[in-house]
Short mmCIF file of C-alpha atoms in Angstrom, two decimals:
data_model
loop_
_atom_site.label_atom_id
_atom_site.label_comp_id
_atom_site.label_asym_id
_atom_site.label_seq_id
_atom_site.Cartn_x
_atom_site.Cartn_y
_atom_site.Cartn_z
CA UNK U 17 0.35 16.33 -3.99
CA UNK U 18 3.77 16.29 -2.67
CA UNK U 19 6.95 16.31 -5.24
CA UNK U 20 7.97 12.47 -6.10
CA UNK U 21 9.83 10.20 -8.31
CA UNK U 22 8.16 7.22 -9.52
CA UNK U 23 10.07 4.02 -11.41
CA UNK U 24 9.25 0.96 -12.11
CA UNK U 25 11.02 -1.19 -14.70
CA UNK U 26 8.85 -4.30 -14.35
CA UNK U 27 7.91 -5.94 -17.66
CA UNK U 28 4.51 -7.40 -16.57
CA UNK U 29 3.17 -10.28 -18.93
CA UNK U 30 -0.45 -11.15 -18.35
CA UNK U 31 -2.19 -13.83 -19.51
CA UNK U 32 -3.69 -17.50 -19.09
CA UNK U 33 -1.00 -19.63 -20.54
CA UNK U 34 1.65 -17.17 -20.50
CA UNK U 35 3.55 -19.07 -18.00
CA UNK U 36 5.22 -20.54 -20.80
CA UNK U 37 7.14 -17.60 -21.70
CA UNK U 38 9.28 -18.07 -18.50
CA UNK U 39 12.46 -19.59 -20.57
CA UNK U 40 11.76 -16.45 -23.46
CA UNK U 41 11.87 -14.15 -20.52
CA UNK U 42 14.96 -15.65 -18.23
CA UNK U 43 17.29 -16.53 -21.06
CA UNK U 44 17.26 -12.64 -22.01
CA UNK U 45 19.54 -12.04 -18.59
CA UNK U 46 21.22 -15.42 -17.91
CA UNK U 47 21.98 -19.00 -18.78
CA UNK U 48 21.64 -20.88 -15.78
CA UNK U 49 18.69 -20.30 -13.69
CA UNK U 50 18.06 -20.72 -9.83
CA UNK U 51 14.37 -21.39 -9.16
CA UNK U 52 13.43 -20.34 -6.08
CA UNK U 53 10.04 -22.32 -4.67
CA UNK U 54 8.17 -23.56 -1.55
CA UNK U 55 9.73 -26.83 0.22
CA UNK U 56 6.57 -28.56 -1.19
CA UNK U 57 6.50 -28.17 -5.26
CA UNK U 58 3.33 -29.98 -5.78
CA UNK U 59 1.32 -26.68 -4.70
CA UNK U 60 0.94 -25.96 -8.37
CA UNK U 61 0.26 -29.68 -10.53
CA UNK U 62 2.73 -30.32 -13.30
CA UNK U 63 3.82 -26.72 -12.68
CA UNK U 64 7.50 -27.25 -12.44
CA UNK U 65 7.57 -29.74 -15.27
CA UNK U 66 6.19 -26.61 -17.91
CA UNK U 67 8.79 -24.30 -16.15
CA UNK U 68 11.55 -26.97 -16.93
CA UNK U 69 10.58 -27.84 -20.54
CA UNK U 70 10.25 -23.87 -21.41
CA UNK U 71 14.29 -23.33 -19.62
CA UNK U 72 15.37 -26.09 -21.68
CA UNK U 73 13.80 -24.61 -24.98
CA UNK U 74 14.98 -21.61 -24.65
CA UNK U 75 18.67 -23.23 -24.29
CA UNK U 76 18.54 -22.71 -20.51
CA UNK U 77 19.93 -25.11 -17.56
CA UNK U 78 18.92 -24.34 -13.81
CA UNK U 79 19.05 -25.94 -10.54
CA UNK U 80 15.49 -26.39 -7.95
CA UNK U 81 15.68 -24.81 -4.59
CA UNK U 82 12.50 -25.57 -2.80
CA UNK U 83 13.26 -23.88 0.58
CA UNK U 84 10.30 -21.18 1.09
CA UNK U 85 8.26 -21.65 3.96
CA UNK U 86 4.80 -19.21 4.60
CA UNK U 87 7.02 -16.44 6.07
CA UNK U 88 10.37 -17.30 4.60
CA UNK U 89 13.44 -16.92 7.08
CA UNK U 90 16.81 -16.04 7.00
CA UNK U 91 18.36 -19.90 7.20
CA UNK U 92 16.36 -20.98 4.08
CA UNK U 93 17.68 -17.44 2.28
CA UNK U 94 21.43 -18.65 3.22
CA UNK U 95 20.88 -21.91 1.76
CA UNK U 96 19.51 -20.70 -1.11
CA UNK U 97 22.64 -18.14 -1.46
CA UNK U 98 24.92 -21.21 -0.76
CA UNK U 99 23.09 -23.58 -3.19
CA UNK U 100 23.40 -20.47 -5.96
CA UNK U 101 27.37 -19.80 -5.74
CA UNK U 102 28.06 -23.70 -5.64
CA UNK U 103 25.71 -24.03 -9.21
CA UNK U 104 26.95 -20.65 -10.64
CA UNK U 105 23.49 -19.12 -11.37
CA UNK U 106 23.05 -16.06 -13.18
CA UNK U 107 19.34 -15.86 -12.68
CA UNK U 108 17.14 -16.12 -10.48
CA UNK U 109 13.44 -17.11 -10.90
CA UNK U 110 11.10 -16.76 -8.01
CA UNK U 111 7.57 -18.67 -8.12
CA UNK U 112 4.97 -18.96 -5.76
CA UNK U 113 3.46 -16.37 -3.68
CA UNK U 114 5.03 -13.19 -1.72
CA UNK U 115 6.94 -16.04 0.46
CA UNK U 116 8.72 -17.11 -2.49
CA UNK U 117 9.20 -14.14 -4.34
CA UNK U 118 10.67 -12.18 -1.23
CA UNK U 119 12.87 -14.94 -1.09
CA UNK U 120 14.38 -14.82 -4.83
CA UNK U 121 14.78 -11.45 -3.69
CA UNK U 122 16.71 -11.98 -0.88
CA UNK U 123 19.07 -14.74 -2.58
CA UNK U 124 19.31 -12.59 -5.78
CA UNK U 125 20.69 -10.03 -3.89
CA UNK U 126 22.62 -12.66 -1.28
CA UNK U 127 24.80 -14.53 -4.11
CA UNK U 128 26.74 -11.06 -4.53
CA UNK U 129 26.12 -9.36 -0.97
CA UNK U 130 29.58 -9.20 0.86
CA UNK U 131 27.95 -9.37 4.07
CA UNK U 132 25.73 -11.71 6.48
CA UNK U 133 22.60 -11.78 5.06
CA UNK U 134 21.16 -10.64 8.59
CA UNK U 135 22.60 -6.71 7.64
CA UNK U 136 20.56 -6.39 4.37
CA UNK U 137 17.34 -6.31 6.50
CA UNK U 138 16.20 -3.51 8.51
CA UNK U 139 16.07 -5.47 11.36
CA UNK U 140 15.54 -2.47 13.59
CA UNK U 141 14.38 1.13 12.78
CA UNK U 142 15.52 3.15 15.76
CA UNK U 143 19.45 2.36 15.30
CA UNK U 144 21.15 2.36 11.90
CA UNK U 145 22.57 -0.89 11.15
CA UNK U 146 21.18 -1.79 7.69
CA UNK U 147 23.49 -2.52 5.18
CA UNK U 148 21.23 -2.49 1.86
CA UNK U 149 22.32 -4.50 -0.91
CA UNK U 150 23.79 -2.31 -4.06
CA UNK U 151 23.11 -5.13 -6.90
CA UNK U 152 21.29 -8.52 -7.20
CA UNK U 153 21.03 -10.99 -10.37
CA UNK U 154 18.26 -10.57 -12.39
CA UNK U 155 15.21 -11.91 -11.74
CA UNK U 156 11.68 -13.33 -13.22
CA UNK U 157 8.74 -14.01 -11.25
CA UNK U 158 6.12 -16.09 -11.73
CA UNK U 159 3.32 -15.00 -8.61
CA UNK U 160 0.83 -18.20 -7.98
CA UNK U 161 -0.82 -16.32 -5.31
CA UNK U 162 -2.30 -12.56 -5.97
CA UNK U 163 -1.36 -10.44 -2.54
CA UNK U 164 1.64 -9.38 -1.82
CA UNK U 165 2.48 -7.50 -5.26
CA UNK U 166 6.47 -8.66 -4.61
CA UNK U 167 6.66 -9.25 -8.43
CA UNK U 168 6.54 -5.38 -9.08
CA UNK U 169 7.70 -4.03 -6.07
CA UNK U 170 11.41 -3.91 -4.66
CA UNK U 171 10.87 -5.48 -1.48
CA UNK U 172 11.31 -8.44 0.40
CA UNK U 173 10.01 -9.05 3.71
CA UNK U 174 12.00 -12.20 6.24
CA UNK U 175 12.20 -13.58 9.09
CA UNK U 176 15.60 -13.74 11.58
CA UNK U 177 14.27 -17.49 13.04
CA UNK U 178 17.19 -16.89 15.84
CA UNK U 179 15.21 -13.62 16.93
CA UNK U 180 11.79 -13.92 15.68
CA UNK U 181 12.38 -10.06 14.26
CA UNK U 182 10.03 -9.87 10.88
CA UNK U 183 11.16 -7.17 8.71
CA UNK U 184 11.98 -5.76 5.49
CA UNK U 185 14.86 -4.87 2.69
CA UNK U 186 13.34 -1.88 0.36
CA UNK U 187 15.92 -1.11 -2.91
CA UNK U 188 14.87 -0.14 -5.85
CA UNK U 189 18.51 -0.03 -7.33
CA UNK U 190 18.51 -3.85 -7.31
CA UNK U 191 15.28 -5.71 -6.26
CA UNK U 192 12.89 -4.77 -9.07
CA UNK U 193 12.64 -8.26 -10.86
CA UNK U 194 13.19 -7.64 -14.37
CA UNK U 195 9.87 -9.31 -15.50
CA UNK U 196 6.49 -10.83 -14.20
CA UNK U 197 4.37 -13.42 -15.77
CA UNK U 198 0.97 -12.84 -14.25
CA UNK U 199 -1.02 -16.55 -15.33
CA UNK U 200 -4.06 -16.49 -13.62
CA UNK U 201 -4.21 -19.89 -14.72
CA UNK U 202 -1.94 -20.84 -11.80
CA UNK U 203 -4.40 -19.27 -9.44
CA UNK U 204 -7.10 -21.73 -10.18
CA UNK U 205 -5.74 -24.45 -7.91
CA UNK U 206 -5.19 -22.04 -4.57
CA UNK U 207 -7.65 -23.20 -1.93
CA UNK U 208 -10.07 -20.65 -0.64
CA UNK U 209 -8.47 -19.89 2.70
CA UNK U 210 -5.00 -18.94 0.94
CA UNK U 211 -7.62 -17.17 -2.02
CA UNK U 212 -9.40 -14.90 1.02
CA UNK U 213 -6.18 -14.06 2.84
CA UNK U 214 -4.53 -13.11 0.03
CA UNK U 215 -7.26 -10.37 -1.10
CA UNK U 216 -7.35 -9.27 2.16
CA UNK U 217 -3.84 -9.12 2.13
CA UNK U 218 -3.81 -6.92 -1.17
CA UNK U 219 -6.61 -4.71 0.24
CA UNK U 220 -4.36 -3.69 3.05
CA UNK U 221 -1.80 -2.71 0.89
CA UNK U 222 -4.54 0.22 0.05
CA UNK U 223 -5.93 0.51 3.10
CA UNK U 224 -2.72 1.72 4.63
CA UNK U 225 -2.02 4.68 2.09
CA UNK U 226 -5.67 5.44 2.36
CA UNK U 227 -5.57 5.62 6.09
CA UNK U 228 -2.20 7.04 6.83
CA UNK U 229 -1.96 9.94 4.38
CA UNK U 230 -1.82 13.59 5.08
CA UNK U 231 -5.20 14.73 3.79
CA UNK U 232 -3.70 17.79 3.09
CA UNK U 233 -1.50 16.54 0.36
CA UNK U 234 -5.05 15.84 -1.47
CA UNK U 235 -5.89 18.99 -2.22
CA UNK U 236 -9.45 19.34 -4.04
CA UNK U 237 -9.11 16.84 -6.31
CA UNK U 238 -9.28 12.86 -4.46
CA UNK U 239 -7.46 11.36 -7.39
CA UNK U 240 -5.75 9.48 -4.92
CA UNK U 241 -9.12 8.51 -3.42
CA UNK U 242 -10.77 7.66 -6.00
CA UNK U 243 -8.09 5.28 -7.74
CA UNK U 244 -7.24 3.42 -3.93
CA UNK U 245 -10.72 2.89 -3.52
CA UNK U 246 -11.48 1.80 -7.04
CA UNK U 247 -8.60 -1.04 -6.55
CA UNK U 248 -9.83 -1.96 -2.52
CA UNK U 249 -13.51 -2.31 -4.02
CA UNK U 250 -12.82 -4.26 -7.15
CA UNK U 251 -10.90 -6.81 -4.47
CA UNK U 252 -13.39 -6.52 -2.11
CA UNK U 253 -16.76 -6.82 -4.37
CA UNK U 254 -15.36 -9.74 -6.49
CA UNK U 255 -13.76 -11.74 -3.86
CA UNK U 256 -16.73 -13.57 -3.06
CA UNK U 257 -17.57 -14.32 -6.70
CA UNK U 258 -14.31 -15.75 -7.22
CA UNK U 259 -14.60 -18.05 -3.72
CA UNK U 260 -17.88 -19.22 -5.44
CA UNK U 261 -16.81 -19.67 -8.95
CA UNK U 262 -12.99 -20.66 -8.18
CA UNK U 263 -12.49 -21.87 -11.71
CA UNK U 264 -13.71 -18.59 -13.19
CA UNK U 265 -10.52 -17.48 -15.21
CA UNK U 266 -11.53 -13.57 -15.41
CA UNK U 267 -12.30 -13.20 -12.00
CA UNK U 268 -9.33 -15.03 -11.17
CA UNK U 269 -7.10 -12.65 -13.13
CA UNK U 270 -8.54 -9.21 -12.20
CA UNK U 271 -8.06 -10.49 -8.44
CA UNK U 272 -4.35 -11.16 -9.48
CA UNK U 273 -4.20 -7.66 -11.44
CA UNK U 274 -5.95 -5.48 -8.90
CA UNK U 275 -3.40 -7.25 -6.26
CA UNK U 276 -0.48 -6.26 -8.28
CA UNK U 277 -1.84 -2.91 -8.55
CA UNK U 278 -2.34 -2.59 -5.20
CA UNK U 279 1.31 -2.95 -4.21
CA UNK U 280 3.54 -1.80 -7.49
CA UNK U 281 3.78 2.32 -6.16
CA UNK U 282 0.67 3.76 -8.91
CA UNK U 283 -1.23 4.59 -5.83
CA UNK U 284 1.31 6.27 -4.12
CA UNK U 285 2.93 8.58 -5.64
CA UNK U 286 2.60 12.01 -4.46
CA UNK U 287 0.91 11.35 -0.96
CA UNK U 288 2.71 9.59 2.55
CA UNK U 289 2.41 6.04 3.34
CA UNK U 290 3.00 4.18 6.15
CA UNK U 291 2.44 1.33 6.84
CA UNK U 292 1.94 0.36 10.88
CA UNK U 293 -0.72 -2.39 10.65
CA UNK U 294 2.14 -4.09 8.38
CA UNK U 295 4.65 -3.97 11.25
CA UNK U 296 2.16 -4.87 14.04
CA UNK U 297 1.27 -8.30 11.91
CA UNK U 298 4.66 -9.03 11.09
CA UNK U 299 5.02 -9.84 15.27
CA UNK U 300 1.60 -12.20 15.24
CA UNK U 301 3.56 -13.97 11.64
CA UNK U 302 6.88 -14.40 13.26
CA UNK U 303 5.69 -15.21 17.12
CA UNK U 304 2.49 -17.79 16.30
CA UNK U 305 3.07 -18.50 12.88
CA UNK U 306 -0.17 -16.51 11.55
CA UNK U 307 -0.95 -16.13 8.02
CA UNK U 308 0.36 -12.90 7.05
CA UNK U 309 -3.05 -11.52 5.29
CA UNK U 310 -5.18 -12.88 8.47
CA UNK U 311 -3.02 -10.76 10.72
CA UNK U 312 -3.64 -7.90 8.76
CA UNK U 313 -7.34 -8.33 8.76
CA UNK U 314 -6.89 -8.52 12.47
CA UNK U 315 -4.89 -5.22 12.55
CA UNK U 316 -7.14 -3.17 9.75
CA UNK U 317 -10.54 -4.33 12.17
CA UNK U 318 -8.51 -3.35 15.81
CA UNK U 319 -7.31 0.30 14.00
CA UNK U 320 -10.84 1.49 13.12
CA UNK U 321 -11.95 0.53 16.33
CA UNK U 322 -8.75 2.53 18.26
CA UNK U 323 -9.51 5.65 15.37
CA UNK U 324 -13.58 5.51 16.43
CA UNK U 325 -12.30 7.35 19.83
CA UNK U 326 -9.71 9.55 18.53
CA UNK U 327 -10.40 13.17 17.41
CA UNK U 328 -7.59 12.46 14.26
CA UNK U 329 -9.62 10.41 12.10
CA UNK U 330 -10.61 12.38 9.47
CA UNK U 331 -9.00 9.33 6.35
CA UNK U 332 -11.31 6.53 8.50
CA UNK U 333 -14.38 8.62 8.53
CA UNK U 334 -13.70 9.34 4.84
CA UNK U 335 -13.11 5.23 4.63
CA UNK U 336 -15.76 4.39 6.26
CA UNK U 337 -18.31 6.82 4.07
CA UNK U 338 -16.97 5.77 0.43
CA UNK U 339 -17.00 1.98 1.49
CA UNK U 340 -20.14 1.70 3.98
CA UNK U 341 -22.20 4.72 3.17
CA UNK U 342 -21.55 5.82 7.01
CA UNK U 343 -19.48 7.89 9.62
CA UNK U 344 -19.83 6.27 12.09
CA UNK U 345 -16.16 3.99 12.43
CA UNK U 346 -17.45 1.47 14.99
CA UNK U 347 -20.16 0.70 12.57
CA UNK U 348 -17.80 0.39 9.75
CA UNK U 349 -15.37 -1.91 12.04
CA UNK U 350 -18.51 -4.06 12.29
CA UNK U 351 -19.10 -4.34 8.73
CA UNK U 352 -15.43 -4.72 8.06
CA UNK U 353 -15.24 -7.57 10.11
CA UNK U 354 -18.22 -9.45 8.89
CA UNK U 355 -17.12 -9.50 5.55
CA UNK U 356 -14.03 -11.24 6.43
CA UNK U 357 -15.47 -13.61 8.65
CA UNK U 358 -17.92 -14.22 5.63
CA UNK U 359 -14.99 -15.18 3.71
CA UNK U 360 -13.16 -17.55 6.33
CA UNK U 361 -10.84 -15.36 7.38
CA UNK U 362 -9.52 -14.78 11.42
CA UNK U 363 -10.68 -11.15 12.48
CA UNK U 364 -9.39 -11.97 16.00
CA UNK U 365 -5.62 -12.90 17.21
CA UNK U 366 -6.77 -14.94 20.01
CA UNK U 367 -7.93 -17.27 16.76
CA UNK U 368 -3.83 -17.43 16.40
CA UNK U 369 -3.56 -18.42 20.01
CA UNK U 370 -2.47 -15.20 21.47
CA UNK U 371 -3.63 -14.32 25.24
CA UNK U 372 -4.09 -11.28 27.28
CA UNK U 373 -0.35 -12.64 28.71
CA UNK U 374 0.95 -12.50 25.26
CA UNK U 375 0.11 -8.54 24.50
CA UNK U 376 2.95 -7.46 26.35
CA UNK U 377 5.40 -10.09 24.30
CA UNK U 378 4.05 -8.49 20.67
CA UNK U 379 3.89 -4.91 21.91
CA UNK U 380 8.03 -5.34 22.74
CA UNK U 381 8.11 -7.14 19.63
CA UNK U 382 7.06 -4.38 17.61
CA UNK U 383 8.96 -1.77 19.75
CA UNK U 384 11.90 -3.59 19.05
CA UNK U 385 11.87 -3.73 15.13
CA UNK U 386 9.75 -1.16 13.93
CA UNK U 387 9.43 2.04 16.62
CA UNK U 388 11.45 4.33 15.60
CA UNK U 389 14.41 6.82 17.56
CA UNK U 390 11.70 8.95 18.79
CA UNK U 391 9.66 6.42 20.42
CA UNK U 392 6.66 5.83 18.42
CA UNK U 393 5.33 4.07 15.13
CA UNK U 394 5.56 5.68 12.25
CA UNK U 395 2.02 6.54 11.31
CA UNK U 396 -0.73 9.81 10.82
CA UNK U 397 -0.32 10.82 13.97
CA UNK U 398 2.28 8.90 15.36
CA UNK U 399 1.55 5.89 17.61
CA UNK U 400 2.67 5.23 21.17
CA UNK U 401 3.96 2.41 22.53
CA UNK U 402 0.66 2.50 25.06
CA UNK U 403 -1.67 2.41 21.98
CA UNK U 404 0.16 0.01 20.13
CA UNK U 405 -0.43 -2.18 23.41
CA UNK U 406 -4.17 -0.89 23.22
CA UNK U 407 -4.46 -1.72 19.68
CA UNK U 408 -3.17 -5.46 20.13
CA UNK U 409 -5.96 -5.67 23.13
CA UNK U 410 -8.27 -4.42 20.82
CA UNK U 411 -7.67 -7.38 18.35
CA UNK U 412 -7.90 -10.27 20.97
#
């Protein structure tokens, strides 16, 4: 393995029920809590009302801001900034899924950032412009959606709505929330569509490190194979059980566990990951409104198939033998794809509405955010702007 430093101060809570620990948790940092929500609060039930009643036992005031959209964007984070300095918060809790969450994030870190909000994202990744943030008020999150893993990681992903650019703000000084309530209680409600794209969004999050690693930081021991593939099967094998029994508490919670797992740094440390299927879906999200875990079934299906003709594929031939007992990748891509149209999900962008005349518009897209000084995507080996095109045709 390579040298590394892991951290991860997250106090996870897990539990059905434990949602009520929210105000125990929150009054430990502030007294006045933002919550941080989708537009629409009645994803959840009577959600908001337990969420209120535990605030107020624990001594707590706090203020609704129900601005998150699916793909949250920079005008709804500056709102939620505004609405924060004019209330004097000193918390922030974020509930919902990785929209949501990456949103607290955002406006944790916003209420004290001395800049536009635009500079705290890294917008672009060829030309140094970032200005991270350097502190953020503490925050709680309560994840309704297992997926993204935002309530143990330190990032946020947005979207510029004046640009359509879809990136990211990575800091671990300031982003980690301080604790997660995982309730798999609140999962039982999500309909199957949001369910399935959220797995397959988790499994990506493993899929990535798994494919884009150096397999020579894996010496002769596949620790790091055997734990990612542990985590992508235990998504994979019980998401179908849990789209059949949707009130099944236990499946519901190791689907919420495995996703934070997925996503939290456990499975990283020590080997390279990048992540290029993540920046290719971000364009489909921010140009045609996709759901962000259907794009990056579309994206995991097109990369096996571009890897099936390329002499450096030795991680997708290893893939595609510990997950489908075969070598050969456009066999693989076949089964891949099956199972996620067996569980509802879009394998193929033209299901979002993209053309053959749109490939050029989410290749520049892509060059534009995520390519970096030298040209290409970061990735094992590095991709080219003509393969990134390829790729994209690949998924229509």
């Amino acid at each position: 393995m390579n040298p590394f430093e892991f951290y991860n101060p997250v106090k996870l809570i897990y539990g059905p029920g434990e949602v009520k620990r929210v105000g125990q948790e929150a009054v430990r940092y502030g007294r006045r809590a933002l919550i941080v929500s989708y537009a629409d609060p009645s994803f959840c039930g009577n959600l908001f009302d337990r969420i209120h009643q535990s605030l107020k036992e624990s001594g707590m005031t706090w203020v609704d801001c129900f601005e998150a959209t699916a793909n949250p964007k920079l005008s709804e984070a500056r709102r939620a900034v505004k609405l924060g300095k004019e209330e004097g918060v000193d918390v922030v809790i974020g509930v919902g899924g990785g929209s949501a969450m990456d949103l607290a994030k955002v406006t944790a870190a916003g209420i004290l950032y001395p800049h536009d909000l635009e500079r705290m994202i890294r917008f672009s990744h060829s030309q140094d412009t970032q200005i991270p943030p350097k502190e953020a008020l503490p925050m709680v999150m309560v994840p309704t959606l297992p997926a993204t893993a935002s309530e143990m990681n330190p990032t946020a992903v947005i979207t510029d709505d004046a640009t359509l650019r879809k990136s990211y703000v990575w800091e671990p000084g300031c982003l980690y929330a301080k604790a997660a309530i995982l309730d798999p209680e609140l999962t039982l409600t999500l309909p199957a569509y949001q369910t399935a794209c959220g797995a397959v969004d988790a499994i990506s999050h493993v899929v990535e490190p798994f494919f884009f690693s150096d397999e020579a930081t894996y010496g002769n021991i596949d620790l790091h194979d055997h734990m990612q593939i542990g985590v992508i099967r235990a998504m994979y094998e019980n998401l179908p059980k849990v789209l059949a029994h949707p009130d099944d508490v236990q499946l519901r919670g190791m689907m919420q566990f495995a996703a934070t797992v997925g996503l939290n740094g456990w499975l990283t440390c020590g080997v390279q990951g990048w992540t290029p299927m993540h920046q290719m879906g971000h364009v489909l999200s921010s140009h045609f409104g996709a759901t962000h875990g259907a794009t990056l079934a579309c994206m995991m299906v097109a990369w096996t198939r571009h890897f099936a003709a390329r002499p450096q594929n030795e991680r997708f031939v290893k893939f595609a033998r510990l997950m489908y007992g075969t070598e050969d990748l456009c066999k693989a891509a076949d089964e891949l794809e099956a199972y996620i149209r067996a569980q509802g999900v879009q394998t193929r962008i033209s299901q979002f509405g993209v053309t053959a005349d749109d490939i050029e518009t989410l290749t520049q897209g892509v060059v534009d955010v995520s390519f970096s000084p030298d040209g290409t995507l970061a990735s094992i080996p590095p991709i080219t702007r003509e393969e990134a095109r390829h790729i994209y045709e690949l998924a229509l």
